[in-house]
PDB file of C-alpha atoms in Angstrom:
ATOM      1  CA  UNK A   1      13.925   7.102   1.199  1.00 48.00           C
ATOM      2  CA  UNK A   2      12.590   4.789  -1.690  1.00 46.00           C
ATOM      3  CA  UNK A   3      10.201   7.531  -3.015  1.00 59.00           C
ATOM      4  CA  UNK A   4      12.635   9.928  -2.279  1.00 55.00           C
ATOM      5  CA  UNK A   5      15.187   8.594  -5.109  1.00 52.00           C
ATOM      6  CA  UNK A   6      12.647   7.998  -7.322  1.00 53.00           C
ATOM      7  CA  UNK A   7      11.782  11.601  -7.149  1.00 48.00           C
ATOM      8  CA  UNK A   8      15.484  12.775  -7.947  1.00 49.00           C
ATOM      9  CA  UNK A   9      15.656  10.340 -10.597  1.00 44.00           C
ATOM     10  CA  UNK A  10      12.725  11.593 -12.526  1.00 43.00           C
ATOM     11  CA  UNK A  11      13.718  15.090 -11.508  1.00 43.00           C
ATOM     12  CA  UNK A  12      16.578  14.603 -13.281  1.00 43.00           C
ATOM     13  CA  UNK A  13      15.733  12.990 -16.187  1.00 44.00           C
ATOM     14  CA  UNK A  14      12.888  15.682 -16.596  1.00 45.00           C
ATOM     15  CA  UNK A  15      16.050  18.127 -16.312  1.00 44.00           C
ATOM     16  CA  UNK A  16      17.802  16.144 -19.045  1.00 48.00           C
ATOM     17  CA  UNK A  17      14.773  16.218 -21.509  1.00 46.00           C
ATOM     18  CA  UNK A  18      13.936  19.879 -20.857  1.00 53.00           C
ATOM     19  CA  UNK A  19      17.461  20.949 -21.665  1.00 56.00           C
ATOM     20  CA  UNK A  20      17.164  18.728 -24.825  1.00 58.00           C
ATOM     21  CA  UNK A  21      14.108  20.284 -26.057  1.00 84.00           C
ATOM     22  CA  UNK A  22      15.480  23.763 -25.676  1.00 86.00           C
ATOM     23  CA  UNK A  23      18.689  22.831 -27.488  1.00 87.00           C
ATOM     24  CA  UNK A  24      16.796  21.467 -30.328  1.00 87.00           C
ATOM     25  CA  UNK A  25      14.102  24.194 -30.206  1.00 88.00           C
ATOM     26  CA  UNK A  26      17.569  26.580 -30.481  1.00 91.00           C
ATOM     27  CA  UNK A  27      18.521  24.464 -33.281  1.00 91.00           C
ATOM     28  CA  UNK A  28      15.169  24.826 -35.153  1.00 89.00           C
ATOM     29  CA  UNK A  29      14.813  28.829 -34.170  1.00 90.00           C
ATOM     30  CA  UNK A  30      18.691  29.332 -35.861  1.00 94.00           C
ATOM     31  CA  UNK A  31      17.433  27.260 -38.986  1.00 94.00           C
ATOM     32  CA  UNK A  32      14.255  29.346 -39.499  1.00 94.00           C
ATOM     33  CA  UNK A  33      16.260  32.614 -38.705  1.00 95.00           C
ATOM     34  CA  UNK A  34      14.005  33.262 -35.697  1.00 95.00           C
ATOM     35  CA  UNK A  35      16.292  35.135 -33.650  1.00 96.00           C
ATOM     36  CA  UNK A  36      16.801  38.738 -34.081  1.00 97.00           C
ATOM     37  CA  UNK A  37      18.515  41.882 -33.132  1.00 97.00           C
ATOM     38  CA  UNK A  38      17.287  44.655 -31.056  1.00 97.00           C
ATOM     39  CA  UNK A  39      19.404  47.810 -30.657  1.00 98.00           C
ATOM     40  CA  UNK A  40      19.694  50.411 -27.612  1.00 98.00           C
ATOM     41  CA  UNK A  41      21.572  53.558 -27.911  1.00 97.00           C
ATOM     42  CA  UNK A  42      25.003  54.637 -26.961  1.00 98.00           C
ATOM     43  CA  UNK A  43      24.970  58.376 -26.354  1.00 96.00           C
ATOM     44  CA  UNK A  44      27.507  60.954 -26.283  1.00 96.00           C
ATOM     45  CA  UNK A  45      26.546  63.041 -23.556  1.00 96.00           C
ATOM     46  CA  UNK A  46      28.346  66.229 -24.003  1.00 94.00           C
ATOM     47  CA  UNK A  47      27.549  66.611 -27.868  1.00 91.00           C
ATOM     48  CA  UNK A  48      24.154  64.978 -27.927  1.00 90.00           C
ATOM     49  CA  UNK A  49      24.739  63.025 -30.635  1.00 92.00           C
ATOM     50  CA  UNK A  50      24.852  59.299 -31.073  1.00 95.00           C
ATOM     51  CA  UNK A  51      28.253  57.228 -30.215  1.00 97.00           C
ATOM     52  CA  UNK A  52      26.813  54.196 -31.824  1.00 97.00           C
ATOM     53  CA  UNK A  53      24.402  51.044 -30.052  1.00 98.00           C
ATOM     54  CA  UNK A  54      24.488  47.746 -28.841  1.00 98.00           C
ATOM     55  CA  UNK A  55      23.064  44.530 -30.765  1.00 98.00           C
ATOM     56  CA  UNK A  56      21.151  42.438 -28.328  1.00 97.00           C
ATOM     57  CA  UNK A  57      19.396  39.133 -29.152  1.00 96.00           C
ATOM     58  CA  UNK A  58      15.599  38.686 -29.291  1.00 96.00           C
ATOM     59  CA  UNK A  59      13.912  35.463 -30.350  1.00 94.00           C
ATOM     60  CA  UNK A  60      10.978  35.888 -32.282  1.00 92.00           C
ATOM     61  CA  UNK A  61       9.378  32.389 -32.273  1.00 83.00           C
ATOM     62  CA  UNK A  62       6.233  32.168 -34.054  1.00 79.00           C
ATOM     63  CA  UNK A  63       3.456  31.601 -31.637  1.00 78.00           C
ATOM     64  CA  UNK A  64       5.241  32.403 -28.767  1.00 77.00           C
ATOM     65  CA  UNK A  65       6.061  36.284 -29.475  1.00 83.00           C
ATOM     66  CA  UNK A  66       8.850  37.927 -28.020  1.00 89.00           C
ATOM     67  CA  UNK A  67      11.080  35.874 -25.808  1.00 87.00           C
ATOM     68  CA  UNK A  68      13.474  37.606 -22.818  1.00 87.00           C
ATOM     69  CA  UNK A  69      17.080  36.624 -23.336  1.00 91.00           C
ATOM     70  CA  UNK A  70      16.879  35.378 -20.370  1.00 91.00           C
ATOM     71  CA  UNK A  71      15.234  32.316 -21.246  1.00 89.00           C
ATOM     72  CA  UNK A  72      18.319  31.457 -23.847  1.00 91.00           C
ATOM     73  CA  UNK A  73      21.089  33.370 -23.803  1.00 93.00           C
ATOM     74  CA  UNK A  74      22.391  31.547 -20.666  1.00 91.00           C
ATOM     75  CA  UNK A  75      21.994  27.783 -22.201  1.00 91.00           C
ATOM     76  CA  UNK A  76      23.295  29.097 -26.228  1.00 93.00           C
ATOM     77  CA  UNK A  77      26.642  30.354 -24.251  1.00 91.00           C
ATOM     78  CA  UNK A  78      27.018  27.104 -22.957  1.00 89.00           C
ATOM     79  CA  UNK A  79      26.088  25.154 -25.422  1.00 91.00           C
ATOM     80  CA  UNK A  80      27.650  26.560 -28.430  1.00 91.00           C
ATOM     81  CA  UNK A  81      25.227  27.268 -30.047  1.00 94.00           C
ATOM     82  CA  UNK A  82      25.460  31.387 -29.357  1.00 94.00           C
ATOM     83  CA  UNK A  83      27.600  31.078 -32.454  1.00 94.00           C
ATOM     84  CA  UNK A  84      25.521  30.736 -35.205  1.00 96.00           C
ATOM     85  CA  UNK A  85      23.148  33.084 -33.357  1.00 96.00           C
ATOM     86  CA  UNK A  86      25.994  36.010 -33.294  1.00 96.00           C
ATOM     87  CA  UNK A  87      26.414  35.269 -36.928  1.00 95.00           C
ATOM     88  CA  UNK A  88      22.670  35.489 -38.165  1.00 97.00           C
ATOM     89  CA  UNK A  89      22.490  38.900 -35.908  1.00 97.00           C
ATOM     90  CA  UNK A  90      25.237  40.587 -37.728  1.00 97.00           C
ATOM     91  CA  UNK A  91      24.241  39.526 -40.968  1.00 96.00           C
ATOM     92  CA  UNK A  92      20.672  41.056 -39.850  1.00 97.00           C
ATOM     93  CA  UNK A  93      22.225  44.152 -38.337  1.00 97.00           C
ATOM     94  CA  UNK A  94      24.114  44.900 -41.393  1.00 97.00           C
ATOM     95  CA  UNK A  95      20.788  45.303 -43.028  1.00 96.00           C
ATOM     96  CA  UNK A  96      18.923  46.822 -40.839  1.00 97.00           C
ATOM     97  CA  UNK A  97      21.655  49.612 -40.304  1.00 97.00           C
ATOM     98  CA  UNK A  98      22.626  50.094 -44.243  1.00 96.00           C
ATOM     99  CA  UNK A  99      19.285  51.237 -44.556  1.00 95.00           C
ATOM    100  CA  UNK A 100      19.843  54.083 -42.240  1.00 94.00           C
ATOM    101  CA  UNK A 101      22.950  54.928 -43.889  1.00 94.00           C
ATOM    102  CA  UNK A 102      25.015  53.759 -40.854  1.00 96.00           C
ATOM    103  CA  UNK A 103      27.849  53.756 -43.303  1.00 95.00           C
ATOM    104  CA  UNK A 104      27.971  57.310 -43.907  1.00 94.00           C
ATOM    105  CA  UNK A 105      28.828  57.737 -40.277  1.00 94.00           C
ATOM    106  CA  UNK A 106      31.561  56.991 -37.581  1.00 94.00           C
ATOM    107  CA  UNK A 107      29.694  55.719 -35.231  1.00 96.00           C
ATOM    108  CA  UNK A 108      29.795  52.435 -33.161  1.00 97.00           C
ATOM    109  CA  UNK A 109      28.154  48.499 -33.778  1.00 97.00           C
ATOM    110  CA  UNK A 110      28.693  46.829 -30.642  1.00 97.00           C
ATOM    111  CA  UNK A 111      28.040  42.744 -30.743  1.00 97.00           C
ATOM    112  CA  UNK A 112      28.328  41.029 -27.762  1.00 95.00           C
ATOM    113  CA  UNK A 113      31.303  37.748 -27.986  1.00 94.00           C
ATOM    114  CA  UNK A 114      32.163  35.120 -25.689  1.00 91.00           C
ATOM    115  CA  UNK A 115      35.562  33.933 -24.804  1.00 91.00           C
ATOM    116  CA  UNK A 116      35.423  30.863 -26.917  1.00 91.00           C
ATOM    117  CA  UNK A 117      34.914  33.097 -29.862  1.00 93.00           C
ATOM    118  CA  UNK A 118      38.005  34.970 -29.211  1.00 94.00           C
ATOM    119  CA  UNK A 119      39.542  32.022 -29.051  1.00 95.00           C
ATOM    120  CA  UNK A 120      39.670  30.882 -32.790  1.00 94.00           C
ATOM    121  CA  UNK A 121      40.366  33.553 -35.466  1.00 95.00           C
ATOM    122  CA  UNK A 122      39.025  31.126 -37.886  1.00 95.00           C
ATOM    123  CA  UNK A 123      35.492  31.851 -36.140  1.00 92.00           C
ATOM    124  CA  UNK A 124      36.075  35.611 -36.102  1.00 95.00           C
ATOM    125  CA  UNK A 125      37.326  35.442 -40.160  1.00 93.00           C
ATOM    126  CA  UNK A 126      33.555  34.127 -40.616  1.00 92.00           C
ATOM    127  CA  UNK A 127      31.956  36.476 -38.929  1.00 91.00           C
ATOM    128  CA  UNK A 128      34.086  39.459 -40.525  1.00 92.00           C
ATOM    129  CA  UNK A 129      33.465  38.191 -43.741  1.00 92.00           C
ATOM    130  CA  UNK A 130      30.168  39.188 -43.577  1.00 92.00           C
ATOM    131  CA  UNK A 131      30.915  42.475 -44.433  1.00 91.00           C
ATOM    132  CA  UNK A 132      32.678  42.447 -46.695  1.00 87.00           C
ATOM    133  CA  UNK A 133      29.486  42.737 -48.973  1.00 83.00           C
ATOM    134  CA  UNK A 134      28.507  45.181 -46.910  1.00 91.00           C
ATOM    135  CA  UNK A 135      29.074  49.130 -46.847  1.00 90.00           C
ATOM    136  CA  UNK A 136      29.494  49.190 -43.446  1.00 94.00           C
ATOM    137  CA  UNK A 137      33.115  48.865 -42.377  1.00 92.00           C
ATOM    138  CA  UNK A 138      34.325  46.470 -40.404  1.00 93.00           C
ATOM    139  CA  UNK A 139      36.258  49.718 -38.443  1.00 94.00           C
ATOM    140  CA  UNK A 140      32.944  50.212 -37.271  1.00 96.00           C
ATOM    141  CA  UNK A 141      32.556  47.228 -35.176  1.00 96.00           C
ATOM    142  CA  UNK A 142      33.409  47.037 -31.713  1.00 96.00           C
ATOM    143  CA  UNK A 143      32.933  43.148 -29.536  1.00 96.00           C
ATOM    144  CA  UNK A 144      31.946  43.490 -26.364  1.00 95.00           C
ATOM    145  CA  UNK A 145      33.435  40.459 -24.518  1.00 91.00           C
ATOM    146  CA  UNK A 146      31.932  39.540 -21.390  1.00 78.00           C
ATOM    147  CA  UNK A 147      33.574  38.421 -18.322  1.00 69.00           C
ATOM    148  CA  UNK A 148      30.612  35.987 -17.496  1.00 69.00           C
ATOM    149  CA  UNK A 149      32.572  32.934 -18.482  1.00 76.00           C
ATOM    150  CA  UNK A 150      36.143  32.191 -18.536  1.00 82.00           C
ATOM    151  CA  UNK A 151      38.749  32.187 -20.993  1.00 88.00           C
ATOM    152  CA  UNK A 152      40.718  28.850 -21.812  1.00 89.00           C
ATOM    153  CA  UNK A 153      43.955  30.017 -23.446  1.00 91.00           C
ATOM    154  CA  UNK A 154      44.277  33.434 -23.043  1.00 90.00           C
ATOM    155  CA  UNK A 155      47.565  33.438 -25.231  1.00 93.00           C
ATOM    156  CA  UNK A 156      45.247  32.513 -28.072  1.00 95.00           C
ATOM    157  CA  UNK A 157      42.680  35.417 -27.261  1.00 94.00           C
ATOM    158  CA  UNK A 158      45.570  37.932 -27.021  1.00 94.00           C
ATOM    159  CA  UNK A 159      46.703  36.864 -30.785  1.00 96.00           C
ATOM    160  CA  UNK A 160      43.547  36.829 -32.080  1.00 96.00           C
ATOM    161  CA  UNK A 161      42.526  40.309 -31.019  1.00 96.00           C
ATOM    162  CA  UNK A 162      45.668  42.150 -31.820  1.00 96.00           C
ATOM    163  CA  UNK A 163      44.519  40.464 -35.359  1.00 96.00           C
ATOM    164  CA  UNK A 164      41.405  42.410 -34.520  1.00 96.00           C
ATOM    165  CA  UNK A 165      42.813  45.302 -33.558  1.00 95.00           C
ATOM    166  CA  UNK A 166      44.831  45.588 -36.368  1.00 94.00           C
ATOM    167  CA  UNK A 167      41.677  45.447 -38.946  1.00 93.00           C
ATOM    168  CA  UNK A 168      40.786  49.062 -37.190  1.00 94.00           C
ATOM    169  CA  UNK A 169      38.210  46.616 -34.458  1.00 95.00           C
ATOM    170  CA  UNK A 170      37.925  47.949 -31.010  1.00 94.00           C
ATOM    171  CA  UNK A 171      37.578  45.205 -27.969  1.00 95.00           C
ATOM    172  CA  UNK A 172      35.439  46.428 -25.440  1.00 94.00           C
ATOM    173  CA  UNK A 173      35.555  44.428 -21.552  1.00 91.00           C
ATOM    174  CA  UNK A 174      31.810  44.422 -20.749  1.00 89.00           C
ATOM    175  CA  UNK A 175      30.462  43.862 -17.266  1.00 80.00           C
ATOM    176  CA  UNK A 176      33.416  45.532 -15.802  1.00 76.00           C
ATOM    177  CA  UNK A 177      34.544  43.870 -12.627  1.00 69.00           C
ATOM    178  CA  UNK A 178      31.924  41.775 -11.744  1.00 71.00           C
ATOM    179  CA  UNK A 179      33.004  38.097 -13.493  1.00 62.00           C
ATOM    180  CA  UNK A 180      35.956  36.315 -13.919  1.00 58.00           C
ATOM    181  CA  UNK A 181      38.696  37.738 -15.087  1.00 59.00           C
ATOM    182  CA  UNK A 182      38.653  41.442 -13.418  1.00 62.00           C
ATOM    183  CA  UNK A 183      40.780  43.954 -14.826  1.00 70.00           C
ATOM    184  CA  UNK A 184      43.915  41.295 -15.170  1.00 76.00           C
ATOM    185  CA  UNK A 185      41.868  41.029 -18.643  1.00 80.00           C
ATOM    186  CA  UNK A 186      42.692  44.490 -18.769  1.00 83.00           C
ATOM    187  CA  UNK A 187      46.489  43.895 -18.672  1.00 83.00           C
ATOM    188  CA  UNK A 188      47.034  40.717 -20.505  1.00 86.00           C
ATOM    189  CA  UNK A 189      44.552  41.392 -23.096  1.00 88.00           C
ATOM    190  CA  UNK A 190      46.241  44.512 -24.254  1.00 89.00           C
ATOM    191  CA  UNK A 191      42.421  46.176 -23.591  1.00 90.00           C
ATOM    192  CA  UNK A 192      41.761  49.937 -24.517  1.00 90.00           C
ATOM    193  CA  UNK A 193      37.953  50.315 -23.645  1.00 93.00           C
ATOM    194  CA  UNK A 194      35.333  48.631 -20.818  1.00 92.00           C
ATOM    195  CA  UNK A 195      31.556  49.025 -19.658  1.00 94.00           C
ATOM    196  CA  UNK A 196      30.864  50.087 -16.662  1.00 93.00           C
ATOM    197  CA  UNK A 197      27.941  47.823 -15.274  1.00 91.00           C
ATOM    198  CA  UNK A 198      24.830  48.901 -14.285  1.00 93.00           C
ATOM    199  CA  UNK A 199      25.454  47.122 -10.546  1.00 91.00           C
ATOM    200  CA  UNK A 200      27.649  50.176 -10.025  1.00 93.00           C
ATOM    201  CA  UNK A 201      25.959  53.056 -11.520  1.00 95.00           C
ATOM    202  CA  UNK A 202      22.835  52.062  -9.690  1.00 93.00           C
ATOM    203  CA  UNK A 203      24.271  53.058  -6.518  1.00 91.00           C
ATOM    204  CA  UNK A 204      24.678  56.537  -7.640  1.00 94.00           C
ATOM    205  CA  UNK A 205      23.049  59.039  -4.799  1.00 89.00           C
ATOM    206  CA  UNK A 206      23.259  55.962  -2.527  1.00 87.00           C
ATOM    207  CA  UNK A 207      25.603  55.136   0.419  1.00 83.00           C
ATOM    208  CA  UNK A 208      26.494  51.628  -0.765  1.00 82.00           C
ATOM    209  CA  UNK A 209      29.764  50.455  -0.646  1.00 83.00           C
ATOM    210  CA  UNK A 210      29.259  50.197  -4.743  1.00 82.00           C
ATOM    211  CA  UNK A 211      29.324  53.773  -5.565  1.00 88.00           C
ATOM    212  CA  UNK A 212      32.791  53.692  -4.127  1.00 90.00           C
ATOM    213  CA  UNK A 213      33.881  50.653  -6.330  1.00 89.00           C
ATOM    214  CA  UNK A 214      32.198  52.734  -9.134  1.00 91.00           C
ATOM    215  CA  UNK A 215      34.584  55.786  -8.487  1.00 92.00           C
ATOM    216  CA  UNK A 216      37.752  53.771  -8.279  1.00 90.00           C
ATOM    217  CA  UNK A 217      36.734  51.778 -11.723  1.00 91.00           C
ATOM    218  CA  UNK A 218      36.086  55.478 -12.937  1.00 94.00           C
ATOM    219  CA  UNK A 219      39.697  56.371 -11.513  1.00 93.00           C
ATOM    220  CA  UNK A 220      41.540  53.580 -12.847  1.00 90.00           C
ATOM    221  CA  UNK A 221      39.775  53.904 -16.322  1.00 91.00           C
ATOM    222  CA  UNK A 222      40.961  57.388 -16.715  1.00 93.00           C
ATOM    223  CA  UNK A 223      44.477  56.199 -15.596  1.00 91.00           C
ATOM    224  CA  UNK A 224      45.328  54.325 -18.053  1.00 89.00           C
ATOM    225  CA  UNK A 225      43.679  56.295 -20.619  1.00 92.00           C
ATOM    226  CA  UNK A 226      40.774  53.379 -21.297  1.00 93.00           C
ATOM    227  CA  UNK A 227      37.116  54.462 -23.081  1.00 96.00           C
ATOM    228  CA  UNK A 228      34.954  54.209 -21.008  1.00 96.00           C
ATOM    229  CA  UNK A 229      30.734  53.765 -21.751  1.00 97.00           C
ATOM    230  CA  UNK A 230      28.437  53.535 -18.795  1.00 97.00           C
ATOM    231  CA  UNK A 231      25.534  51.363 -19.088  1.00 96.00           C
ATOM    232  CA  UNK A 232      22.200  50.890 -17.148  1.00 96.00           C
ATOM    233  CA  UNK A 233      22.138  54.666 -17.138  1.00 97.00           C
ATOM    234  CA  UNK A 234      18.590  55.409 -15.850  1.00 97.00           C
ATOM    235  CA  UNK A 235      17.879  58.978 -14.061  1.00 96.00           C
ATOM    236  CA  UNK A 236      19.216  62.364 -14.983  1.00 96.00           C
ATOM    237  CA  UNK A 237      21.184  62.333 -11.853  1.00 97.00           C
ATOM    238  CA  UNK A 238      23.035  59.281 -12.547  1.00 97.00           C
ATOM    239  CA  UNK A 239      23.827  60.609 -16.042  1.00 97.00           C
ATOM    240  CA  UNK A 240      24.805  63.968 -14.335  1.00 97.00           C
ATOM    241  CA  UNK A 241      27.567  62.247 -12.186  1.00 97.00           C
ATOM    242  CA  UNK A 242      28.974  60.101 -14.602  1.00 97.00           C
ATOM    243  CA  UNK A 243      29.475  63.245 -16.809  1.00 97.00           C
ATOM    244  CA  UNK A 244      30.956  65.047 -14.422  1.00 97.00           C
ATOM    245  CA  UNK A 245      33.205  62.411 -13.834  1.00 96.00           C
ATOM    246  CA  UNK A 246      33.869  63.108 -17.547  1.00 97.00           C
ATOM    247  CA  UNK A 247      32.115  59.424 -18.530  1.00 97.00           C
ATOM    248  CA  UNK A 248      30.394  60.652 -21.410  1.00 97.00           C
ATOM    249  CA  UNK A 249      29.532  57.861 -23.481  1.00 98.00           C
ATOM    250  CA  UNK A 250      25.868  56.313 -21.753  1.00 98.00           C
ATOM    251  CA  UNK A 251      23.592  53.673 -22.282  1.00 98.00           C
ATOM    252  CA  UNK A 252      20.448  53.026 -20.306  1.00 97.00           C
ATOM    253  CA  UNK A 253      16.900  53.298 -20.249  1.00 97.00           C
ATOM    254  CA  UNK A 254      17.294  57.025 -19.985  1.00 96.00           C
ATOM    255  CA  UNK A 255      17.985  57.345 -22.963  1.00 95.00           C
ATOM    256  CA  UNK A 256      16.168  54.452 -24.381  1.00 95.00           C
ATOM    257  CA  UNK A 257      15.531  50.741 -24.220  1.00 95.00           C
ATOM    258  CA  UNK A 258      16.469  48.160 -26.788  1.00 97.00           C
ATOM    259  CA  UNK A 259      14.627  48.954 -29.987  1.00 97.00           C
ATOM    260  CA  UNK A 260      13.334  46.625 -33.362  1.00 96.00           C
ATOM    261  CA  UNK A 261      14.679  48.023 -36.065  1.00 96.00           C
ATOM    262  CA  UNK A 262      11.855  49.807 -37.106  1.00 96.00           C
ATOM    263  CA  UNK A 263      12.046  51.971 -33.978  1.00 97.00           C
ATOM    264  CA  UNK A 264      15.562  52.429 -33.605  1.00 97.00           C
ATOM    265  CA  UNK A 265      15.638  53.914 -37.175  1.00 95.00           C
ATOM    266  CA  UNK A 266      12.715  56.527 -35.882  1.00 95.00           C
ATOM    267  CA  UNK A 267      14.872  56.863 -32.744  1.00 94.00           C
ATOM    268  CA  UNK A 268      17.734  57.916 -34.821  1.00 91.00           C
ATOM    269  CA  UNK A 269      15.677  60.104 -36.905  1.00 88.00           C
ATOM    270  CA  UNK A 270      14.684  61.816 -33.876  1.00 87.00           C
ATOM    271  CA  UNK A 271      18.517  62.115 -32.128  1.00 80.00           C
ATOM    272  CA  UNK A 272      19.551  63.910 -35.539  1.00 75.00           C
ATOM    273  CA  UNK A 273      16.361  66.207 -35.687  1.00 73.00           C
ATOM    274  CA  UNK A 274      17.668  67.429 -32.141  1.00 70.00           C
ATOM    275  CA  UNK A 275      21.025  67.934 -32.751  1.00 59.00           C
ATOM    276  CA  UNK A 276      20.525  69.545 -35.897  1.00 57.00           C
ATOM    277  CA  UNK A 277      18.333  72.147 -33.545  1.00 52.00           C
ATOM    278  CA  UNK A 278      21.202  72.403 -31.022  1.00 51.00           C
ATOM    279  CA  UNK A 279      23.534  73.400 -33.979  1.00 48.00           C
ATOM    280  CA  UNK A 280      21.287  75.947 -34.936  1.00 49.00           C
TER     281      UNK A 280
END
């Protein structure tokens, strides 16, 4: 019993120091602008041409190369200190994409918020102002707001994005009905567009109970008149059914994974090369 509680103790104080050491390692990553965004496509499937794409995080530590998400995003959300992080992205994505001419288009800059961000409009102000040197327009920006953690005052969050909403910004509920707040969010948040998680659309041309939840979110989306983008969109055949299901707008490895922003400016080289030849 003795060595047993001085195993937990130093199991937990091991715990303690680890979470420490990534907090400050965070800390030092957001200070050297180590973290970085990677894009992947969101396609209009019945024009072929390019609804827009999603920022996602990378860290780029020196030494260590690439590191997943995984490893971070978890512990950031938690801690805070996904904050800063969103800010450096945009400021990066804002570059990255001006050079493509992403302001001579209409299409689509997803960036991933959570609640606590939607929370205070003074934190949203600061990360809007950051185009405003930029010729990308804010209209172009859609948040993604996950369900994976909880709101605290969703009177607050309703305020803040009608404030949103009425600067032309689109709120998107990602990870559709698989967190906390279901499609109540839906409802109280005024909401207009969600994501359709990849734990559903994997179950197309299966027999699991899923692909029937997947049909009813599809049902109730059209309902109520919602956007609706599909996501972990992997095989032709999954594609296929969501189309015909009129869910157009796709993301997914089929039809490409997260991208650097040297590739995702070859990538959309390549999309308007091929809808050019569909035009004729």
């Amino acid at each position: 019993m003795f060595n047993r509680g001085i195993f937990l103790v130093y199991y937990v104080a091991l715990l303690i120091v680890s979470r420490l050491s990534l907090h400050a390692l965070v800390q030092r990553g957001t200070t050297k602008r180590e973290f970085i965004p990677y894009y992947q496509a969101i396609v209009n499937v019945k024009t072929n041409e390019l609804y827009g794409c999603e920022v996602l995080a990378r860290w780029k530590k020196k030494g260590a190369g690439l590191i997943s998400p995984m490893e971070f995003i978890p512990y950031v959300e938690k801690s805070g200190q996904i904050i800063p992080i969103t800010n450096l992205l945009i400021e990066k994505t804002i570059k990255d994409l001006s050079i493509i001419n992403w302001q001579l288009t209409n299409r689509v800059i997803s960036i991933n918020l959570v609640p606590q961000q939607l929370e205070n409009l003074e934190l949203m102000n600061s990360a809007l102002q950051l185009f405003s040197k930029s010729k990308i327009s804010v209209k172009q920006v859609a948040f993604e707001i996950t369900e994976r953690k909880q709101f605290e005052n969703l009177a607050i969050a309703s305020e803040v994005i009608e404030y949103l909403k009425s600067q032309g910004i689109d709120i998107k509920l990602d990870d559709a009905g698989t967190g906390y707040g279901g499609f109540s969010y839906i409802q109280e948040l005024n909401l207009r567009s969600l994501k359709i998680d990849k734990m559903f659309v994997e179950n197309i041309g299966t027999t699991d109970i899923k692909l029937s939840l997947l049909d009813s979110i599809i049902a109730f989306g059209k309902q109520v008149g919602m956007e609706m983008i599909a996501e972990g969109v992997e095989t032709k055949e999954q594609s296929l059914y969501l189309l015909e299901r009129d869910v157009y707008l796709q993301q997914g490895y089929y039809f490409g994974m997260p991208m650097n922003a040297e590739e995702f400016s070859s990538y959309n080289q390549e999309i308007q090369k091929r809808h050019s030849i569909i035009l004729g």
